[in-house]
CSV table of C-alpha atoms in Angstrom, one decimal:
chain,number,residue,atom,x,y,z
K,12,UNK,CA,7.2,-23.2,-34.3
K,13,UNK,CA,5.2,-20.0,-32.9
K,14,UNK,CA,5.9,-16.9,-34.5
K,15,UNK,CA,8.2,-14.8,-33.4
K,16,UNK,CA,6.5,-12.0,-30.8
K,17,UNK,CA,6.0,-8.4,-32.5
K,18,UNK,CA,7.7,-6.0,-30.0
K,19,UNK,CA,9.0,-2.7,-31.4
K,20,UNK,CA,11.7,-1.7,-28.9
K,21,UNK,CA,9.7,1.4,-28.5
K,22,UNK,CA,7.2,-0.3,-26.6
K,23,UNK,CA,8.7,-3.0,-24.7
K,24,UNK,CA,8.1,-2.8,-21.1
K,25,UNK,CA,5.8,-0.2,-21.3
K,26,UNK,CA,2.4,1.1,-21.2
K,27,UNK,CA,0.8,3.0,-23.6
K,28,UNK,CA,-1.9,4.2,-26.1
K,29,UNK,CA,-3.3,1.6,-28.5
K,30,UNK,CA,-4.2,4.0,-31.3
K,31,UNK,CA,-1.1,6.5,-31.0
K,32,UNK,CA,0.9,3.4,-31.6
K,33,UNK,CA,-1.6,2.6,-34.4
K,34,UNK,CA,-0.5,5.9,-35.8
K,35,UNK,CA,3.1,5.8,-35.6
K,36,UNK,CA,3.3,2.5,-38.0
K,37,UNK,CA,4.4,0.8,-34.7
K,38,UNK,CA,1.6,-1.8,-34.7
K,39,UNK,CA,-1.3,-2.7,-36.1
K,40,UNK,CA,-4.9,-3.5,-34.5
K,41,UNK,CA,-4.1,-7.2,-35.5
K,42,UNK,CA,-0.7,-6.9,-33.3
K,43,UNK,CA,-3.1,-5.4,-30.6
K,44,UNK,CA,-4.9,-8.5,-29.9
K,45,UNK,CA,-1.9,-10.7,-30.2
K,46,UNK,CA,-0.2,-12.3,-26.9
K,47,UNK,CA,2.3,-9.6,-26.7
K,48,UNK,CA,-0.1,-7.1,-25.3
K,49,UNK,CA,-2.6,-7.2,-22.5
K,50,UNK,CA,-5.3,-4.5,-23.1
K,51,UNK,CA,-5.2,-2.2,-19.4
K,52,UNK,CA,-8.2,0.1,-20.1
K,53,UNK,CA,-9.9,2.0,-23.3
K,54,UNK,CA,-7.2,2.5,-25.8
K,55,UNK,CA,-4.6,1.7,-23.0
K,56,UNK,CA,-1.9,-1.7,-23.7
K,57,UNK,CA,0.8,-2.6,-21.8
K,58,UNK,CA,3.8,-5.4,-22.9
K,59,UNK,CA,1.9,-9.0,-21.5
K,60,UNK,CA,5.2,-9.4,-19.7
K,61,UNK,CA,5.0,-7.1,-17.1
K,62,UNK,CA,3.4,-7.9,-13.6
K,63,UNK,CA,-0.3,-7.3,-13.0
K,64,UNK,CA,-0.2,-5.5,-9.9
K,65,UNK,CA,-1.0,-2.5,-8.6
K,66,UNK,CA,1.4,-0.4,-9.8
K,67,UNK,CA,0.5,-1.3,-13.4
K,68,UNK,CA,-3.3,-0.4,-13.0
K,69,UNK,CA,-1.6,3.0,-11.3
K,70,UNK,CA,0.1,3.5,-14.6
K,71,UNK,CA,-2.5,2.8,-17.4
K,72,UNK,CA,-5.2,4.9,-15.2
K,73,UNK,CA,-2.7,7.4,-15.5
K,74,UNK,CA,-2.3,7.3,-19.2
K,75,UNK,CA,-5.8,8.3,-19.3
K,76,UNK,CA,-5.6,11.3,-16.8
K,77,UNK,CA,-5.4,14.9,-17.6
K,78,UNK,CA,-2.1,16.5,-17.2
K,79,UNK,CA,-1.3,17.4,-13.5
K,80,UNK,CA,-2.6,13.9,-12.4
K,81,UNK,CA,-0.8,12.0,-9.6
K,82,UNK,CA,-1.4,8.4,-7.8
K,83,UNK,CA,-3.0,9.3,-4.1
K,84,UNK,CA,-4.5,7.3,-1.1
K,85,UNK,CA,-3.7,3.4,-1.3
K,86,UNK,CA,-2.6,3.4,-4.4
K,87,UNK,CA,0.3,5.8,-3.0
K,88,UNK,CA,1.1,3.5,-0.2
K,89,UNK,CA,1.4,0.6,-2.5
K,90,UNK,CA,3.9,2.2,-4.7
K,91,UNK,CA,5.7,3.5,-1.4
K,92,UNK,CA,6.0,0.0,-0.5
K,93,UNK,CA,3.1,-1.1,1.6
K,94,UNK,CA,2.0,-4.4,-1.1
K,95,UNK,CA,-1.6,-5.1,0.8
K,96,UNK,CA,-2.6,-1.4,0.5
K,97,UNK,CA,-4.3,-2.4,-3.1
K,98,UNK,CA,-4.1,-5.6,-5.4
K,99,UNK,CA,-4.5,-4.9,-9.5
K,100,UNK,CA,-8.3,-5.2,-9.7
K,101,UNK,CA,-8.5,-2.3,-7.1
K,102,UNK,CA,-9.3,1.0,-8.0
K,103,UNK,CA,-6.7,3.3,-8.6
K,104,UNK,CA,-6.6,6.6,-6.8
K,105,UNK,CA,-6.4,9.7,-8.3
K,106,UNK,CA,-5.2,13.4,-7.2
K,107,UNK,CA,-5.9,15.7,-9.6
K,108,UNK,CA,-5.2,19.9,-9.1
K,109,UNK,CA,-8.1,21.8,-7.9
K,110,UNK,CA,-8.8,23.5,-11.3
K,111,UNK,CA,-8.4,20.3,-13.5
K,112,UNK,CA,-11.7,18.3,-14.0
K,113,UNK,CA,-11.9,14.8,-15.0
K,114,UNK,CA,-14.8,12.2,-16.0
K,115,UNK,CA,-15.0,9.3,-13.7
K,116,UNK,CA,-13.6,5.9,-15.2
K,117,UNK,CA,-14.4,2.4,-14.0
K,118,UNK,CA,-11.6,1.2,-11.6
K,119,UNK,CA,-10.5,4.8,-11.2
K,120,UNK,CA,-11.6,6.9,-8.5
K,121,UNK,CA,-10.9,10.7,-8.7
K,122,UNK,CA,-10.3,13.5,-5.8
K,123,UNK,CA,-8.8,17.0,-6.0
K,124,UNK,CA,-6.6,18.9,-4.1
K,125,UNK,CA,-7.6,21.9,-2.0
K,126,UNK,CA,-7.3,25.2,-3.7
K,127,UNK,CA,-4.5,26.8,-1.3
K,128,UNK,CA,-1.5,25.2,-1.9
K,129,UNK,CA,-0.6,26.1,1.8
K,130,UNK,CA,-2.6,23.3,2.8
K,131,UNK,CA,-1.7,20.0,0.8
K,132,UNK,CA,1.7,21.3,0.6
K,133,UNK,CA,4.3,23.0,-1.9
K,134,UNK,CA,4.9,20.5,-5.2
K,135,UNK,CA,8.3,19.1,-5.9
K,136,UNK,CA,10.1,17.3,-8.6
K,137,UNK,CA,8.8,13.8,-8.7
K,138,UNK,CA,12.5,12.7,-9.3
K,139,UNK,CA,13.4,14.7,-5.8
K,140,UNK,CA,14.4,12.6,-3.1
K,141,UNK,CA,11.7,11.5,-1.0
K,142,UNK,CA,11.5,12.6,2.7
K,143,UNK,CA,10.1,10.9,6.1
K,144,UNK,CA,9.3,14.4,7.6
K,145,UNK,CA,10.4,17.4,5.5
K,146,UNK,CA,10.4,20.6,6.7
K,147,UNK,CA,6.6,22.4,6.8
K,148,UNK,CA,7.9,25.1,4.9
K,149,UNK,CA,8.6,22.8,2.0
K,150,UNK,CA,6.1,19.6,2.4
K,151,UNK,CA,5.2,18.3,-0.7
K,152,UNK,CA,1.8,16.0,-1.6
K,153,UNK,CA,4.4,14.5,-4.4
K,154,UNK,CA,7.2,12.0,-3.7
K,155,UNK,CA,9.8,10.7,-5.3
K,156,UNK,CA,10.1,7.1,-6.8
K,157,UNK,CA,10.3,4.2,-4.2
K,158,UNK,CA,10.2,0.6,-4.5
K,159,UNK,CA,7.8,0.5,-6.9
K,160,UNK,CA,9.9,2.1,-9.1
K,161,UNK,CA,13.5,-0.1,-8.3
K,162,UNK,CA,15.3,-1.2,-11.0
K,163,UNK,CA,15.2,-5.0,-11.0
K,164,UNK,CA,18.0,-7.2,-8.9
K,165,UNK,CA,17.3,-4.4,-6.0
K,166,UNK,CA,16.3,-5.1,-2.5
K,167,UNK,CA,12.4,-4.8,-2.0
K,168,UNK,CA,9.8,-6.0,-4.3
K,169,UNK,CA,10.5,-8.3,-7.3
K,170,UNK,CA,8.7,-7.4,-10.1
K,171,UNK,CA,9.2,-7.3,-14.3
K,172,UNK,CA,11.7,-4.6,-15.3
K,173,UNK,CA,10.1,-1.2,-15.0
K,174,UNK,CA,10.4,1.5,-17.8
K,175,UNK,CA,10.8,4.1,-15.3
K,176,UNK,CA,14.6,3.3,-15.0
K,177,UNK,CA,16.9,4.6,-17.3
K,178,UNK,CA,18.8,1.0,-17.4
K,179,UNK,CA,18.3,-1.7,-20.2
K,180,UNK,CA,15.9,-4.1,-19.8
K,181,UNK,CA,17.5,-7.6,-18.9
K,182,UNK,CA,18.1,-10.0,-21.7
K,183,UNK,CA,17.4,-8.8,-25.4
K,184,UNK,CA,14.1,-6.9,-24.6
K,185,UNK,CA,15.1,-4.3,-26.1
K,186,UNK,CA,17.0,-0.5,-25.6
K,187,UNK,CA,17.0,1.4,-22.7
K,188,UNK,CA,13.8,3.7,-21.9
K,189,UNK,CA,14.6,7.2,-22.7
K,190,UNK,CA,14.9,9.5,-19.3
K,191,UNK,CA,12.0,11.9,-18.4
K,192,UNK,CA,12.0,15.3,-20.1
K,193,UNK,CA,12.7,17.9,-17.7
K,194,UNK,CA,9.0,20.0,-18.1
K,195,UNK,CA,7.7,15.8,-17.0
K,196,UNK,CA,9.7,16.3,-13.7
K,197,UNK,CA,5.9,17.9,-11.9
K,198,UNK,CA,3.0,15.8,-11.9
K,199,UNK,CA,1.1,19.0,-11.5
K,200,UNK,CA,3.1,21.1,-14.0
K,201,UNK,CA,1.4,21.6,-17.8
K,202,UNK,CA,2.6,18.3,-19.4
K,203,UNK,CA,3.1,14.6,-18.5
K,204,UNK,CA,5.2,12.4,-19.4
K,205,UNK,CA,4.3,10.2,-22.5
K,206,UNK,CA,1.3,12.2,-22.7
K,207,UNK,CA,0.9,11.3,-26.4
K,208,UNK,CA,1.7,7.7,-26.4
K,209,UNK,CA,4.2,6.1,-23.5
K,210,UNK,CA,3.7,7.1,-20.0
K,211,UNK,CA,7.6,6.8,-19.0
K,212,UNK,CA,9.5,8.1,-16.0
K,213,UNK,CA,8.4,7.3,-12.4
K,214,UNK,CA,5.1,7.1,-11.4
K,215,UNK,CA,3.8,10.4,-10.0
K,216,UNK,CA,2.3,9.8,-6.0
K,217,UNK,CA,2.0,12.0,-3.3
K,218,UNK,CA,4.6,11.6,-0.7
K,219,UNK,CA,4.0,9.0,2.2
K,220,UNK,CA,2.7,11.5,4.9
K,221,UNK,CA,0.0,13.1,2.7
K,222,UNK,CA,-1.1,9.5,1.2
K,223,UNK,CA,-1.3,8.2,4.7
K,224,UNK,CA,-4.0,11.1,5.2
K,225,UNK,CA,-5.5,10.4,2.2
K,226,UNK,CA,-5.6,6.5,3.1
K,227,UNK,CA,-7.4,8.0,6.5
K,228,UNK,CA,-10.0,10.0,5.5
K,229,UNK,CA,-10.8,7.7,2.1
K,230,UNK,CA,-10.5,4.2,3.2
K,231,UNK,CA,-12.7,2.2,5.4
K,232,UNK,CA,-10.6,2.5,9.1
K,233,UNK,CA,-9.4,-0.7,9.8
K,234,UNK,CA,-8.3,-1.3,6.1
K,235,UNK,CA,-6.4,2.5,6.6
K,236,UNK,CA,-4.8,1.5,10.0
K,237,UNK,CA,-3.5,-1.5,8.3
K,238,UNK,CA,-2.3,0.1,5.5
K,239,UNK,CA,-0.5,3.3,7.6
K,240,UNK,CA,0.6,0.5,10.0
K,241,UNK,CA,2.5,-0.7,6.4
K,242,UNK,CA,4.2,2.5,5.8
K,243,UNK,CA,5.3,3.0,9.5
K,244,UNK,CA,7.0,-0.5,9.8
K,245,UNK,CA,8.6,0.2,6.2
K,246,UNK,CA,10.3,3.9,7.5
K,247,UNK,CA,8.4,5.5,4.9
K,248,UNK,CA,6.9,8.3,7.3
K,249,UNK,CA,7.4,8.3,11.7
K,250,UNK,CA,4.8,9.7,14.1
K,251,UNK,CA,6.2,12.9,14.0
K,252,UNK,CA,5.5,13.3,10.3
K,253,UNK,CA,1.9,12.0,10.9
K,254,UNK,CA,1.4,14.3,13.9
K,255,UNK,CA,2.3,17.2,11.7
K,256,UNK,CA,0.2,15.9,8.5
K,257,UNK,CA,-2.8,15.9,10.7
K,258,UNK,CA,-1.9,19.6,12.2
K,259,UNK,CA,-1.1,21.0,9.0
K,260,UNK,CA,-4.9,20.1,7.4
K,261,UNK,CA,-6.8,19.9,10.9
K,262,UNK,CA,-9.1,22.3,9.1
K,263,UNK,CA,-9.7,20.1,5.7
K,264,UNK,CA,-12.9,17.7,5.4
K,265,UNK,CA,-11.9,14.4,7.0
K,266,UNK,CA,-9.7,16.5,9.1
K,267,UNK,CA,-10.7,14.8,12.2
K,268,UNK,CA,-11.4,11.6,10.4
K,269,UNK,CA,-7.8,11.3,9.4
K,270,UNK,CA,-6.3,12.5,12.9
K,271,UNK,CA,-8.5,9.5,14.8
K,272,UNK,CA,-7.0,6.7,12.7
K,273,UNK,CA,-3.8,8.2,13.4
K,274,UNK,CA,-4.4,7.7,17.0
K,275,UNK,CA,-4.9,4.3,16.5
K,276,UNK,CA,-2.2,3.4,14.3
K,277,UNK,CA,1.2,1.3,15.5
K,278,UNK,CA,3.9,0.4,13.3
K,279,UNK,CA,4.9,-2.4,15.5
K,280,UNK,CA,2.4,-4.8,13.8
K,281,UNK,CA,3.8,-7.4,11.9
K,282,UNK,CA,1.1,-8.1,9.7
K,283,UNK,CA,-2.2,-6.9,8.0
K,284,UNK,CA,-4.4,-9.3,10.4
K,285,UNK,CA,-2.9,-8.3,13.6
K,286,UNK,CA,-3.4,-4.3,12.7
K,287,UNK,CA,-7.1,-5.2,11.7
K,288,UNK,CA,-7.4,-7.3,14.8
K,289,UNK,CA,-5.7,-4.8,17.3
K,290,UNK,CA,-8.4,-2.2,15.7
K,291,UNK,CA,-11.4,-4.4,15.5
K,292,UNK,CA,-10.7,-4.9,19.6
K,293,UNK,CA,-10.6,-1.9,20.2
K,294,UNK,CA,-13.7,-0.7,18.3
K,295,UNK,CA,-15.6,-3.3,19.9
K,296,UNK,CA,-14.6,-1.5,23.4
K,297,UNK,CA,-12.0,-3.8,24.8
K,298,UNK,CA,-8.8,-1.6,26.5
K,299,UNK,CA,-6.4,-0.8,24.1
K,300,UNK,CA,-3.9,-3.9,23.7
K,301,UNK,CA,0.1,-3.0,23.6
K,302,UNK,CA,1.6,-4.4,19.9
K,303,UNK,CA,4.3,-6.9,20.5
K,304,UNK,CA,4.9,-6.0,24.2
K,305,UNK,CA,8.2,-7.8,26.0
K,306,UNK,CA,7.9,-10.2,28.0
K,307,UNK,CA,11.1,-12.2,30.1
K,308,UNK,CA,10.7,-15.6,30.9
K,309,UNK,CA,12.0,-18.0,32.7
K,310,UNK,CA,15.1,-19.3,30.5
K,311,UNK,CA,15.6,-15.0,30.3
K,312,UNK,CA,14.3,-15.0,26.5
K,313,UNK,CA,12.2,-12.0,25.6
K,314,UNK,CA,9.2,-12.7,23.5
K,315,UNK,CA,6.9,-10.7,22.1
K,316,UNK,CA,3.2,-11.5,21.8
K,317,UNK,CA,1.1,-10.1,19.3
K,318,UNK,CA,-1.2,-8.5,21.3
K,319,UNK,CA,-1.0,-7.7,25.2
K,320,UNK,CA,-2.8,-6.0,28.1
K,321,UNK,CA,0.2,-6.0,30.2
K,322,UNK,CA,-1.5,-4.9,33.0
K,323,UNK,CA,-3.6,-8.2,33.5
K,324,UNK,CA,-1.1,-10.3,32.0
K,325,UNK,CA,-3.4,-11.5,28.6
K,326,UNK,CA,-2.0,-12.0,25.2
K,327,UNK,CA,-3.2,-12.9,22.1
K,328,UNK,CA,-1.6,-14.6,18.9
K,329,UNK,CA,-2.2,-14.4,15.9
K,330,UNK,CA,-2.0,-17.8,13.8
K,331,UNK,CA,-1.6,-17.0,9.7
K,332,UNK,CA,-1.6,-20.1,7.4
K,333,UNK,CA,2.1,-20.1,7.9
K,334,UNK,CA,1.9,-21.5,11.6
K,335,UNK,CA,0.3,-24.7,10.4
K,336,UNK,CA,3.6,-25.7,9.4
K,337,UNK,CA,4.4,-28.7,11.7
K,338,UNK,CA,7.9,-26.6,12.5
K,339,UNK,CA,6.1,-24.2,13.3
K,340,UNK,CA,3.9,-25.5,15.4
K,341,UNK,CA,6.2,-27.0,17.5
K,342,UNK,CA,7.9,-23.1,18.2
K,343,UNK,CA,4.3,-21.7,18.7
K,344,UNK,CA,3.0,-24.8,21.5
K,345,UNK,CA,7.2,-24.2,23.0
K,346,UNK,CA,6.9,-20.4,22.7
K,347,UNK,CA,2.9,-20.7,24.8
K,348,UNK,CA,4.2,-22.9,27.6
K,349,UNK,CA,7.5,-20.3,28.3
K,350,UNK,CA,3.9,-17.3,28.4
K,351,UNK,CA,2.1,-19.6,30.6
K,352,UNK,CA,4.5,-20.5,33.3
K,353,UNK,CA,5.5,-16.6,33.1
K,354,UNK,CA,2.0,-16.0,34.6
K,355,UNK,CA,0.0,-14.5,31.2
K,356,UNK,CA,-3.1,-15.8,29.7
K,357,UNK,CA,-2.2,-16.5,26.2
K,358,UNK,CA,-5.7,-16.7,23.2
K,359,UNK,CA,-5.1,-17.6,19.6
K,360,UNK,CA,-7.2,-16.3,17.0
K,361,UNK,CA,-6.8,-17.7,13.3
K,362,UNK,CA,-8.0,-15.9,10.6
K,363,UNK,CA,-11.4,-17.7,9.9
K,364,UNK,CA,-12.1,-16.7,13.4
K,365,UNK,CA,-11.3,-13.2,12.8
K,366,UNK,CA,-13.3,-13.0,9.7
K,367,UNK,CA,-16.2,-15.0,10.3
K,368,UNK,CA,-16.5,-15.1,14.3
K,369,UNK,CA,-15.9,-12.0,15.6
K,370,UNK,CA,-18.1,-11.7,18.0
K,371,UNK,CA,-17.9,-14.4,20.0
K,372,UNK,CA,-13.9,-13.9,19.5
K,373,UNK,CA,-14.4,-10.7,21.9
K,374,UNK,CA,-16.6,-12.6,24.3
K,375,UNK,CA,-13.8,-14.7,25.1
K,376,UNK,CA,-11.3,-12.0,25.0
K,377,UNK,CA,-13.6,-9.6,27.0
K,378,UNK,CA,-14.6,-12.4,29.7
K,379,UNK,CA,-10.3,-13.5,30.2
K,380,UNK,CA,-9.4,-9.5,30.5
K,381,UNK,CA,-12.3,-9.7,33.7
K,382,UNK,CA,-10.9,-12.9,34.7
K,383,UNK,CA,-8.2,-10.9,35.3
K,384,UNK,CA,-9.2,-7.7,36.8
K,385,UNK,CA,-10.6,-5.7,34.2
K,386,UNK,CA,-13.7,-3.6,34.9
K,387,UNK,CA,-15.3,-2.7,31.7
């Protein structure tokens, strides 16, 4: 019979420092390399049961931060919501105050905040309740918890229970997490949560509309696009708030970096793919196409291609792995014919096309868009 697992309730569900738990009597360096624990980082464990994801990387790299650190960039957006913004092997992004330095880790990239605070934004309480579009006078870089921090059987993402909530653990894992101190409440403030052992209480980020510029000016464009077209289609910021993000540090590096991907942003996408694909088309100097433009046919149905130059009547779809189901298939070849006999065009791009034959993908699209009265 395998022995029983060695989990002090102290540490179940959570993430912490090997050698402070060393210290305490909790565990030994034997109980360290058991199966109960997966080892994060340098001197940084977390309970094997929890989910390796993004949000766990987010959370060791944090135990290993300076006070005043808080998650930033795509690694905001994932815990906002947006799951394809970063996987767990991705580097975890890190905003750190203007005065407070840090060495660089592996899998951990670093940036500070500008010196004026009039210019990233005042800081809140990370347990305040986050806003799409907050008054200017009282923006805030940091946002509240979101679905990355949802206590388990809520809508949104299913993941292992998260120590962040003040609720027990399901099943006999052990007692509830203690609540946050009130000095943890600012991710900028002089202490962090857990700072000697246990990093508890929801994950510090910065709020969706300053992550979103982050994502901008750090992440390759089409990737950011993607990822901002994620936190538009959730509700976690409008176009308002990202009109006024861009305004507010139009004068920052990457200023007019982040206020171009803005501009080609659309939170109508329903995927990844078709984001990348609208701003791959576009880059390669095709007319901007309309996301998921209406179009009536015949039997009075409103569909809603993927892709569309309304003006010359071309669409295109975007097939996933999904549409392979036979089902499926049979809607998608139903769904082309009602297009057809409505008078549009309609190209399908899988994915292999899009990653591997790009070019000759915008040949075809290019040559049906002058087919059809487009002048480059």
């Amino acid at each position: 019979m395998p022995p029983h697992p060695h989990r002090p309730p102290e540490l179940a569900w959570q993430v912490f420092r090997g050698s402070e738990a060393i210290r305490r009597g909790l565990l030994s360096r034997h109980h360290l390399r058991g199966a109960s624990w997966i080892r994060l980082r340098q001197d940084v464990y977390a309970d094997a049961r929890l989910d390796r994801d993004h949000a766990l990387a987010c959370r060791a790299a944090l135990l290993r931060m300076p006070p005043g650190a808080a998650i930033a960039g795509p690694s905001a957006a994932y815990l906002h919501g947006v799951e394809h913004a970063a996987d767990f092997t991705d580097d975890v992004h890190v905003l750190l105050p203007a005065t407070v330095r840090a060495d660089s880790q592996p899998g951990v990239r670093v940036h500070h905040a500008p010196m004026s605070s009039t210019r990233s934004g005042l800081l809140v309480p990370v347990g305040a309740a986050a806003r799409t579009s907050p008054p200017a006078s009282t923006r805030s870089p940091v946002a509240a918890s979101s679905a990355a921090d949802r206590p388990p059987g809520t809508p949104g993402r299913t993941r292992s229970p998260n120590p962040a909530d003040s609720r027990r653990a399901p099943g006999p894992h052990g007692p509830a997490t203690p609540p946050a101190s009130t000095a943890a409440l600012n991710p900028f403030a002089g202490s962090y949560p857990g700072a000697e052992m246990i990093l508890a209480g929801p994950t510090p980020r910065t709020e969706p509309a300053a992550c979103a510029w982050e994502t901008a000016v750090w992440a390759d464009p089409v990737k950011a696009v993607g990822i901002i077209d994620g936190l538009l289609r959730t509700g976690s910021v409008n176009r308002s708030a990202l009109a006024s993000e861009a305004a507010r540090n139009a004068c920052r590096p990457g200023g007019r970096r982040a206020a171009w991907v803005f501009g080609l942003t659309d939170g109508l996408a329903q995927s990844p793919p078709e984001s990348h694909l609208r701003v791959r088309l576009v880059l390669a100097g095709l007319p901007r196409p309309v996301a998921q433009y209406p179009v009536r046919v015949s039997t009075g149905l409103i569909l809603h291609p993927d892709l569309a130059w309304p003006e010359f009547r071309v669409a295109v779809e975007y097939d996933g792995q999904w549409h392979s189901d036979a089902d499926r298939m049979h809607l998608d070849r139903r769904r082309l014919g009602q297009l057809v006999a409505a008078g549009w065009l309609v190209l399908h791009v899988t994915g292999r096309r899009l990653r591997k034959e790009f070019p000759a993908l915008v040949r075809e699209i290019r040559a049906a868009l002058v087919a059809r009265g487009w002048r480059p």
